[in-house]
Amino acid sequence: MRIILAGTGSAVGKTTIATGIMKALSEKYNVQPFKVGPDYIDPSYHTLATGNTSRNLDSFFMKEGQVRDSFLKGMQGKDIAVIEGVRGLYEGIDSINDIGSTASVAKALNAPVILIINSRSLVKSAAALVLGFKSLDPEINIAGVILNKVKNEAHYQKTKRSIEELTDTEVIGGIVRDNNISIEQRHLGLVPAVERENSLKFIDIWSKTIKESIDLDRLVEIAKGAPKITSNIVPIWNKLNRQPVKIGVAYDEVFNFYYKENIEALEANNAKIEYFSPLNDENLPDIDGLYIGGGYPELFSKQLSQNRTMLSDIKQFHLENRPIFAECGGLMYLMNSIHDDKVVDVYPYKSILTDRVQALKYTIAEVTQDNIISKKGERFHGHEFHYSKVLVDANNIRHDMAFNILRGKGSYNNQDGFMEKNTLASYVHTHVAAMPNFGGNLAISSLELGG
């Protein structure tokens, strides 16, 4: 069973509705959540709602067969998949093709779509929206509609009748406007669930609203109607390392932006993952290699700077030529400072938070130098999304860069991947499907350099 919850655009309430549905269905089914596109924050709510780690499906990172393989891998032992879309149903990397869109994932999985509409001030025009979305690509099975932000029951019934009679599309529920089903926002989007002590309380409220507003039995019937799919056995990672190795992964309220498959790729390459907190732990665990993902270090810079034993341990790990890979927030942490708060100081630059987005794009990178995760000449897809920047220019650049950015911005002069000894730090987020040797290379580097 599988269903995709797609929007007519951004800000129609996809995440609260999807998370509420996941939580409500979890009372009866073992729900596997998925998120279309490059996103760490929405999946944190999915995971909390279901108890199962949410996975990302993305046709820019993944070939069509990899989308199916990743989906089927995630569905092992599960009853139903609830897949939250990204932006509008058809939004991708350009205005014509499907790459990076929810529609591309719907086609790859042959999955029915429930279209979510912000119906504020709409009645008959909502039917026009549905007709347009259905006619643009007849391969997409828009099997139902959810109306969000209806004014009252009368508004809901009028809009429901319009859609069902004029478009022959079933409306399976309507949600009345209510500030209780909104999520706190910040500069990268929603506040991650791991940071909010009351996240479960909010999810329970969303679930209650969903059970009162949406015909969940009908949604499950639609999900059951999805035809069986099989995998083309297109692996999303390669197994290169056979020897045991220990890799530390920074995970706490500061650093929590990781793709599940990246961690699984390390484990498939014989890595034992040792989670630790740069914020709360005094020392690094006994490890051979280090992986520091993204997050919000700019909001915790003072506390991070005060944990001097951890800063010292990571700096010493670097000085001993042991491998460290850092992405985005991890990159900021390895700089000399975040604002004026001193941090690890692998690189002699200051990182700062700005008042506008610095990069928001899918990226294509070309590897120009061998490094701990990739080899010269390779190309890979990734994404960048940050309001911060590193204060480096032509007069003070002191480090080789591992990547030329062919699509996107990068850290400096269309380059990224600061290299120093065996430390690599980049604003580009990677997904192992687009860099299948990632786990193997980092494991081997940790084995050869970390002892």
Coordinates of C-alpha atoms in Angstrom, one line a residue:
M1 CA 0.0 0.0 0.0
R2 CA 1.3 3.4 -0.9
I3 CA 0.0 7.0 -1.2
I4 CA 1.6 10.3 -2.2
L5 CA 0.4 13.5 -0.5
A6 CA 1.2 16.3 -3.0
G7 CA 0.5 20.0 -3.0
T8 CA -0.7 22.5 -5.6
G9 CA 2.3 24.6 -4.3
S10 CA 4.4 25.3 -1.3
A11 CA 2.7 26.4 2.0
V12 CA -0.5 24.4 1.5
G13 CA 0.0 22.5 4.7
K14 CA 1.6 19.3 3.4
T15 CA 3.9 18.6 6.3
T16 CA 1.3 19.0 9.1
I17 CA -1.3 17.0 7.1
A18 CA 1.1 14.3 6.1
T19 CA 2.5 14.0 9.6
G20 CA -1.0 13.9 11.1
I21 CA -2.0 11.2 8.7
M22 CA 1.1 9.2 9.5
K23 CA 0.4 9.4 13.2
A24 CA -3.3 8.6 12.9
L25 CA -2.6 5.5 10.6
S26 CA 0.2 4.4 13.0
E27 CA -2.5 3.4 15.5
K28 CA -3.5 0.6 13.2
Y29 CA -0.7 0.1 10.7
N30 CA 3.1 0.0 10.6
V31 CA 3.6 3.1 8.6
Q32 CA 6.8 3.8 6.6
P33 CA 7.2 7.6 5.9
F34 CA 9.0 9.1 2.9
K35 CA 9.8 12.6 1.8
V36 CA 10.3 13.6 -1.8
G37 CA 13.3 15.9 -2.4
P38 CA 16.3 17.0 -0.4
D39 CA 14.9 17.6 3.1
Y40 CA 16.1 16.8 6.6
I41 CA 13.5 18.7 8.7
D42 CA 10.1 17.4 7.5
P43 CA 11.4 13.8 7.9
S44 CA 12.2 14.5 11.5
Y45 CA 8.5 14.9 12.2
H46 CA 7.6 11.9 10.1
T47 CA 10.0 9.8 12.2
L48 CA 8.6 11.0 15.5
A49 CA 5.1 10.4 14.3
T50 CA 5.6 6.8 13.2
G51 CA 8.6 5.4 15.1
N52 CA 10.1 4.6 11.7
T53 CA 13.0 6.6 10.1
S54 CA 11.7 8.7 7.2
R55 CA 13.5 8.2 3.9
N56 CA 14.1 10.6 1.0
L57 CA 13.1 9.8 -2.6
D58 CA 14.6 12.1 -5.2
S59 CA 14.9 11.7 -8.9
F60 CA 17.8 14.2 -9.1
F61 CA 19.9 12.0 -6.9
M62 CA 18.4 8.7 -7.9
K63 CA 17.8 6.9 -11.2
E64 CA 14.2 5.6 -11.6
G65 CA 15.3 2.1 -10.6
Q66 CA 17.0 3.5 -7.5
V67 CA 13.8 5.2 -6.5
R68 CA 12.0 1.9 -6.6
D69 CA 14.9 0.0 -4.9
S70 CA 15.1 2.5 -2.1
F71 CA 11.4 2.5 -1.6
L72 CA 11.1 -1.3 -1.5
K73 CA 14.1 -1.5 0.9
G74 CA 12.3 1.0 3.2
M75 CA 9.1 -0.9 3.0
Q76 CA 10.4 -4.2 4.3
G77 CA 8.2 -5.3 7.2
K78 CA 5.9 -2.3 6.8
D79 CA 2.2 -2.1 6.0
I80 CA 1.7 1.2 4.2
A81 CA 3.9 4.0 2.8
V82 CA 2.9 7.6 3.2
I83 CA 5.0 9.8 1.0
E84 CA 5.0 13.6 1.4
G85 CA 5.7 15.5 -1.7
V86 CA 7.9 18.6 -2.3
R87 CA 6.5 22.0 -3.3
G88 CA 3.9 21.8 -6.0
L89 CA 3.3 18.4 -7.6
Y90 CA 5.1 19.2 -10.8
E91 CA 7.9 21.5 -9.5
G92 CA 11.4 20.2 -10.4
I93 CA 14.7 21.5 -11.5
D94 CA 13.3 23.3 -14.6
S95 CA 9.9 24.3 -16.1
I96 CA 9.5 21.4 -18.5
N97 CA 10.9 18.1 -17.3
D98 CA 10.0 16.0 -14.2
I99 CA 13.5 15.7 -12.7
G100 CA 13.4 16.4 -8.9
S101 CA 9.6 16.6 -8.8
T102 CA 7.0 14.7 -6.8
A103 CA 5.4 13.8 -10.2
S104 CA 8.6 11.9 -11.2
V105 CA 8.4 9.8 -7.9
A106 CA 4.7 9.1 -8.5
K107 CA 5.6 7.7 -11.9
A108 CA 8.5 5.7 -10.7
L109 CA 6.4 4.1 -8.0
N110 CA 3.1 4.1 -9.9
A111 CA 1.6 5.6 -6.8
P112 CA -1.8 7.3 -6.4
V113 CA -1.7 10.9 -5.5
I114 CA -3.9 12.9 -3.1
L115 CA -3.8 16.6 -4.0
I116 CA -3.8 19.1 -1.1
I117 CA -5.3 22.4 -1.9
N118 CA -5.2 25.6 0.2
S119 CA -8.9 26.3 -0.4
R120 CA -9.1 29.7 1.3
S121 CA -11.5 31.8 -0.7
L122 CA -11.9 29.1 -3.4
V123 CA -15.0 27.2 -4.4
K124 CA -15.4 26.6 -8.1
S125 CA -11.9 27.8 -8.8
A126 CA -10.7 24.8 -6.7
A127 CA -12.3 22.6 -9.4
A128 CA -10.3 24.5 -12.1
L129 CA -7.1 23.7 -10.1
V130 CA -7.9 20.0 -10.0
L131 CA -8.7 19.9 -13.7
G132 CA -5.4 21.6 -14.6
F133 CA -3.3 19.3 -12.4
K134 CA -5.1 16.2 -13.9
S135 CA -4.8 17.3 -17.5
L136 CA -1.2 18.4 -17.4
D137 CA 0.1 14.9 -17.2
P138 CA -2.5 12.1 -17.6
E139 CA 0.1 9.5 -16.4
I140 CA -0.3 10.9 -12.8
N141 CA -3.1 9.3 -11.0
I142 CA -4.7 12.0 -8.9
A143 CA -7.0 9.8 -7.0
G144 CA -8.4 12.2 -4.4
V145 CA -8.3 15.7 -2.9
I146 CA -7.9 17.2 0.6
L147 CA -9.1 20.7 1.1
N148 CA -7.1 22.6 3.7
K149 CA -8.0 25.9 5.4
V150 CA -11.7 25.7 4.7
K151 CA -13.8 28.4 6.5
N152 CA -16.5 26.2 7.8
E153 CA -18.6 23.1 7.0
A154 CA -20.7 25.1 4.4
H155 CA -17.6 26.2 2.6
Y156 CA -16.3 22.6 2.6
Q157 CA -19.5 21.1 1.2
K158 CA -19.8 23.7 -1.6
T159 CA -16.1 23.2 -2.7
K160 CA -16.4 19.4 -2.4
R161 CA -19.5 19.4 -4.6
S162 CA -17.8 21.6 -7.2
I163 CA -14.7 19.4 -7.4
E164 CA -16.5 16.1 -7.5
E165 CA -19.2 17.1 -10.0
L166 CA -16.9 19.1 -12.3
T167 CA -13.7 17.0 -12.2
D168 CA -14.9 13.5 -11.3
T169 CA -12.3 13.5 -8.5
E170 CA -13.2 12.4 -5.0
V171 CA -12.7 14.8 -2.0
I172 CA -11.7 12.7 1.0
G173 CA -11.6 15.5 3.6
G174 CA -11.5 19.1 4.6
I175 CA -9.6 20.8 7.4
V176 CA -10.9 24.0 9.0
R177 CA -8.5 26.9 9.4
D178 CA -6.8 26.5 12.8
N179 CA -3.5 28.0 14.1
N180 CA -3.0 24.9 16.3
I181 CA -2.0 22.9 13.2
S182 CA 0.9 25.2 12.2
I183 CA 4.6 24.6 12.7
E184 CA 7.2 27.1 13.9
Q185 CA 9.5 28.4 11.2
R186 CA 13.0 29.6 11.0
H187 CA 15.5 30.5 8.2
L188 CA 15.9 27.0 6.8
G189 CA 12.2 26.1 7.1
L190 CA 10.6 24.3 10.0
V191 CA 12.2 23.9 13.4
P192 CA 13.5 20.3 13.5
A193 CA 11.5 18.0 15.7
V194 CA 14.6 17.0 17.7
E195 CA 14.8 20.6 19.0
R196 CA 11.2 20.9 20.2
E197 CA 10.4 19.4 23.6
N198 CA 6.7 19.5 22.7
S199 CA 6.9 18.1 19.2
L200 CA 4.9 15.0 20.2
K201 CA 2.2 17.2 21.7
F202 CA 1.8 19.0 18.4
I203 CA 1.8 15.8 16.4
D204 CA -0.9 14.5 18.6
I205 CA -3.0 17.6 17.9
W206 CA -2.4 17.2 14.1
S207 CA -3.4 13.5 14.3
K208 CA -6.6 14.4 16.2
T209 CA -7.5 17.0 13.6
I210 CA -6.9 14.6 10.8
K211 CA -9.0 11.8 12.3
E212 CA -11.9 14.4 12.6
S213 CA -11.5 15.8 9.1
I214 CA -10.3 13.1 6.7
D215 CA -11.8 9.8 5.7
L216 CA -8.8 7.7 6.5
D217 CA -10.5 4.4 5.6
R218 CA -11.0 5.8 2.1
L219 CA -7.4 7.0 2.0
V220 CA -6.2 3.4 2.8
E221 CA -8.5 2.0 0.1
I222 CA -6.9 4.3 -2.4
A223 CA -3.4 3.2 -1.2
K224 CA -4.4 -0.4 -1.5
G225 CA -5.2 0.2 -5.2
A226 CA -1.6 0.9 -6.1
P227 CA -0.3 -1.9 -8.3
K228 CA 2.5 -4.1 -7.2
I229 CA 6.0 -2.9 -8.2
T230 CA 9.3 -4.7 -8.4
S231 CA 12.9 -3.6 -8.0
N232 CA 15.3 -3.4 -10.9
I233 CA 18.0 -4.1 -8.3
V234 CA 19.8 -0.8 -8.9
P235 CA 21.9 -0.4 -5.7
I236 CA 22.3 3.0 -4.3
W237 CA 25.7 2.3 -2.8
N238 CA 28.8 0.1 -3.5
K239 CA 30.4 -2.2 -1.0
L240 CA 34.1 -1.6 -1.0
N241 CA 35.4 -2.3 2.5
R242 CA 35.3 -5.6 4.3
Q243 CA 37.2 -4.8 7.5
P244 CA 35.7 -3.5 10.7
V245 CA 36.0 0.2 11.3
K246 CA 34.5 2.7 13.8
I247 CA 33.1 6.0 12.5
G248 CA 31.8 8.7 14.8
V249 CA 28.7 10.6 13.7
A250 CA 27.8 13.9 15.4
Y251 CA 24.2 13.7 16.3
D252 CA 22.3 16.0 18.7
E253 CA 20.0 19.1 18.7
V254 CA 22.8 21.0 16.7
F255 CA 23.8 18.4 14.1
N256 CA 21.0 16.1 12.8
F257 CA 20.8 16.6 9.1
Y258 CA 21.7 13.1 7.7
Y259 CA 20.2 10.9 5.0
K260 CA 19.4 7.5 6.4
E261 CA 21.0 5.8 3.4
N262 CA 24.3 7.6 4.0
I263 CA 24.5 6.0 7.4
E264 CA 23.4 2.6 6.0
A265 CA 26.1 2.8 3.3
L266 CA 28.7 3.2 6.0
E267 CA 27.3 0.2 7.9
A268 CA 27.2 -1.8 4.7
N269 CA 30.9 -1.1 4.4
N270 CA 31.6 -2.7 7.8
A271 CA 31.5 0.6 9.8
K272 CA 30.2 0.6 13.4
I273 CA 28.5 3.9 13.9
E274 CA 29.4 5.7 17.2
Y275 CA 27.0 8.6 17.8
F276 CA 28.2 11.5 19.9
S277 CA 27.2 15.0 20.8
P278 CA 29.5 17.9 20.1
L279 CA 27.3 20.0 22.3
N280 CA 26.9 17.8 25.3
D281 CA 29.7 15.2 25.4
E282 CA 33.1 16.1 26.8
N283 CA 35.2 13.9 24.5
L284 CA 35.1 12.1 21.2
P285 CA 34.4 8.4 21.4
D286 CA 37.1 5.8 20.3
I287 CA 36.8 6.1 16.6
D288 CA 38.7 5.8 13.3
G289 CA 36.9 8.4 11.2
L290 CA 34.5 11.3 11.8
Y291 CA 31.3 12.5 10.0
I292 CA 29.8 15.8 11.0
G293 CA 26.5 16.6 9.2
G294 CA 24.4 19.7 8.8
G295 CA 22.2 21.5 11.3
Y296 CA 22.0 24.8 13.1
P297 CA 25.4 25.5 14.7
E298 CA 24.8 29.2 14.3
L299 CA 22.1 29.0 16.9
F300 CA 24.3 27.1 19.4
S301 CA 27.6 28.7 18.7
K302 CA 28.2 30.0 22.2
Q303 CA 27.5 26.7 23.8
L304 CA 29.6 24.9 21.2
S305 CA 32.5 27.3 21.8
Q306 CA 32.3 26.6 25.6
N307 CA 32.8 22.8 25.2
R308 CA 36.6 23.2 25.0
T309 CA 37.4 19.6 25.6
M310 CA 35.4 18.5 22.5
L311 CA 36.8 21.2 20.4
S312 CA 40.3 20.2 21.4
D313 CA 39.6 16.5 20.7
I314 CA 38.3 17.2 17.2
K315 CA 41.2 19.6 16.4
Q316 CA 43.7 16.9 17.6
F317 CA 41.9 14.3 15.5
H318 CA 42.5 16.5 12.5
L319 CA 46.2 17.2 13.4
E320 CA 46.8 13.5 13.6
N321 CA 45.8 13.3 9.9
R322 CA 42.7 11.2 10.7
P323 CA 39.7 11.6 8.4
I324 CA 37.0 14.1 9.0
F325 CA 34.1 14.8 6.6
A326 CA 31.8 17.7 7.3
E327 CA 28.7 19.0 5.5
C328 CA 27.2 22.5 5.7
G329 CA 26.7 23.1 9.5
G330 CA 29.6 20.8 10.0
L331 CA 31.7 23.0 7.8
M332 CA 30.8 26.0 9.9
Y333 CA 31.8 24.1 13.1
L334 CA 35.3 23.4 11.6
M335 CA 36.0 27.0 10.8
N336 CA 37.9 29.4 13.1
S337 CA 34.7 30.9 14.5
I338 CA 30.9 31.1 14.1
H339 CA 30.2 34.8 14.4
D340 CA 32.7 35.7 17.2
D341 CA 32.5 32.4 19.0
K342 CA 35.6 30.3 18.6
V343 CA 35.0 26.7 17.4
V344 CA 37.3 23.9 16.1
D345 CA 39.7 26.0 14.0
V346 CA 40.7 23.5 11.3
Y347 CA 40.3 26.3 8.8
P348 CA 41.3 30.0 9.5
Y349 CA 38.1 31.6 8.3
K350 CA 35.0 33.0 10.1
S351 CA 31.5 31.8 9.3
I352 CA 28.5 34.1 9.7
L353 CA 24.8 33.9 9.4
T354 CA 23.3 36.4 6.9
D355 CA 19.8 37.8 6.6
R356 CA 19.2 36.3 3.2
V357 CA 19.6 32.9 1.6
Q358 CA 23.1 32.3 0.2
A359 CA 22.4 29.2 -1.7
L360 CA 19.3 27.1 -2.4
K361 CA 19.8 24.8 -5.3
Y362 CA 20.4 21.3 -6.6
T363 CA 24.1 21.1 -7.4
I364 CA 26.4 19.2 -9.8
A365 CA 30.0 18.9 -8.7
E366 CA 33.2 17.7 -10.4
V367 CA 35.9 16.2 -8.2
T368 CA 39.2 17.9 -8.9
Q369 CA 41.4 16.2 -6.3
D370 CA 41.3 12.8 -4.6
N371 CA 39.9 13.0 -1.1
I372 CA 38.4 10.9 1.6
I373 CA 35.0 10.4 0.0
S374 CA 35.6 10.7 -3.8
K375 CA 38.2 10.4 -6.6
K376 CA 39.4 13.0 -9.1
G377 CA 37.3 13.0 -12.3
E378 CA 34.1 11.9 -10.7
R379 CA 30.9 13.9 -10.9
F380 CA 28.1 13.8 -8.4
H381 CA 24.8 15.5 -7.7
G382 CA 24.0 17.2 -4.4
H383 CA 22.2 20.2 -3.0
E384 CA 23.0 23.3 -1.0
F385 CA 20.7 25.3 1.3
H386 CA 22.2 27.8 3.7
Y387 CA 21.9 31.4 5.0
S388 CA 25.5 31.3 6.3
K389 CA 28.7 32.0 4.5
V390 CA 32.4 31.6 5.0
L391 CA 34.4 34.9 4.9
V392 CA 37.0 33.8 2.3
D393 CA 38.2 35.7 -0.8
A394 CA 41.0 35.7 -3.3
N395 CA 43.3 37.5 -0.8
N396 CA 43.0 35.0 2.0
I397 CA 42.2 31.6 0.5
R398 CA 44.8 29.2 1.9
H399 CA 43.3 25.8 1.1
D400 CA 42.9 23.5 -1.9
M401 CA 39.3 22.9 -2.9
A402 CA 38.1 19.4 -3.8
F403 CA 35.1 20.3 -6.1
N404 CA 34.3 22.5 -9.0
I405 CA 30.6 23.4 -8.8
L406 CA 29.1 23.1 -12.3
R407 CA 25.6 23.8 -11.1
G408 CA 25.1 25.8 -7.9
K409 CA 27.2 28.2 -5.9
G410 CA 29.6 26.4 -3.6
S411 CA 31.7 28.0 -0.8
Y412 CA 34.0 30.2 -2.8
N413 CA 34.4 31.1 -6.5
N414 CA 32.2 28.2 -7.7
Q415 CA 34.3 25.8 -5.7
D416 CA 33.7 23.8 -2.6
G417 CA 35.3 21.1 -0.4
F418 CA 37.9 22.8 1.8
M419 CA 40.9 20.4 2.1
E420 CA 43.4 20.4 4.9
K421 CA 45.3 17.2 5.8
N422 CA 42.6 14.5 5.7
T423 CA 39.7 16.8 6.6
L424 CA 37.2 17.7 4.0
A425 CA 34.4 20.3 4.6
S426 CA 31.8 21.3 2.1
Y427 CA 28.5 23.2 1.8
V428 CA 27.3 20.6 -0.6
H429 CA 25.1 18.0 0.9
T430 CA 25.7 14.5 -0.6
H431 CA 23.3 11.6 -1.0
V432 CA 24.9 8.2 -1.4
A433 CA 22.7 7.4 -4.4
A434 CA 24.5 10.2 -6.3
M435 CA 27.9 9.2 -4.8
P436 CA 27.7 5.4 -4.5
N437 CA 31.3 5.0 -3.3
F438 CA 30.8 7.5 -0.4
G439 CA 30.4 4.9 2.3
G440 CA 33.1 2.7 1.1
N441 CA 35.6 5.5 0.5
L442 CA 35.0 7.0 3.9
A443 CA 35.3 3.6 5.6
I444 CA 38.5 2.8 3.8
S445 CA 40.0 6.2 4.5
S446 CA 39.1 5.7 8.2
L447 CA 40.6 2.3 8.3
E448 CA 43.9 3.4 6.6
L449 CA 44.3 6.8 8.3
G450 CA 42.3 6.5 11.6
G451 CA 44.3 3.9 13.5

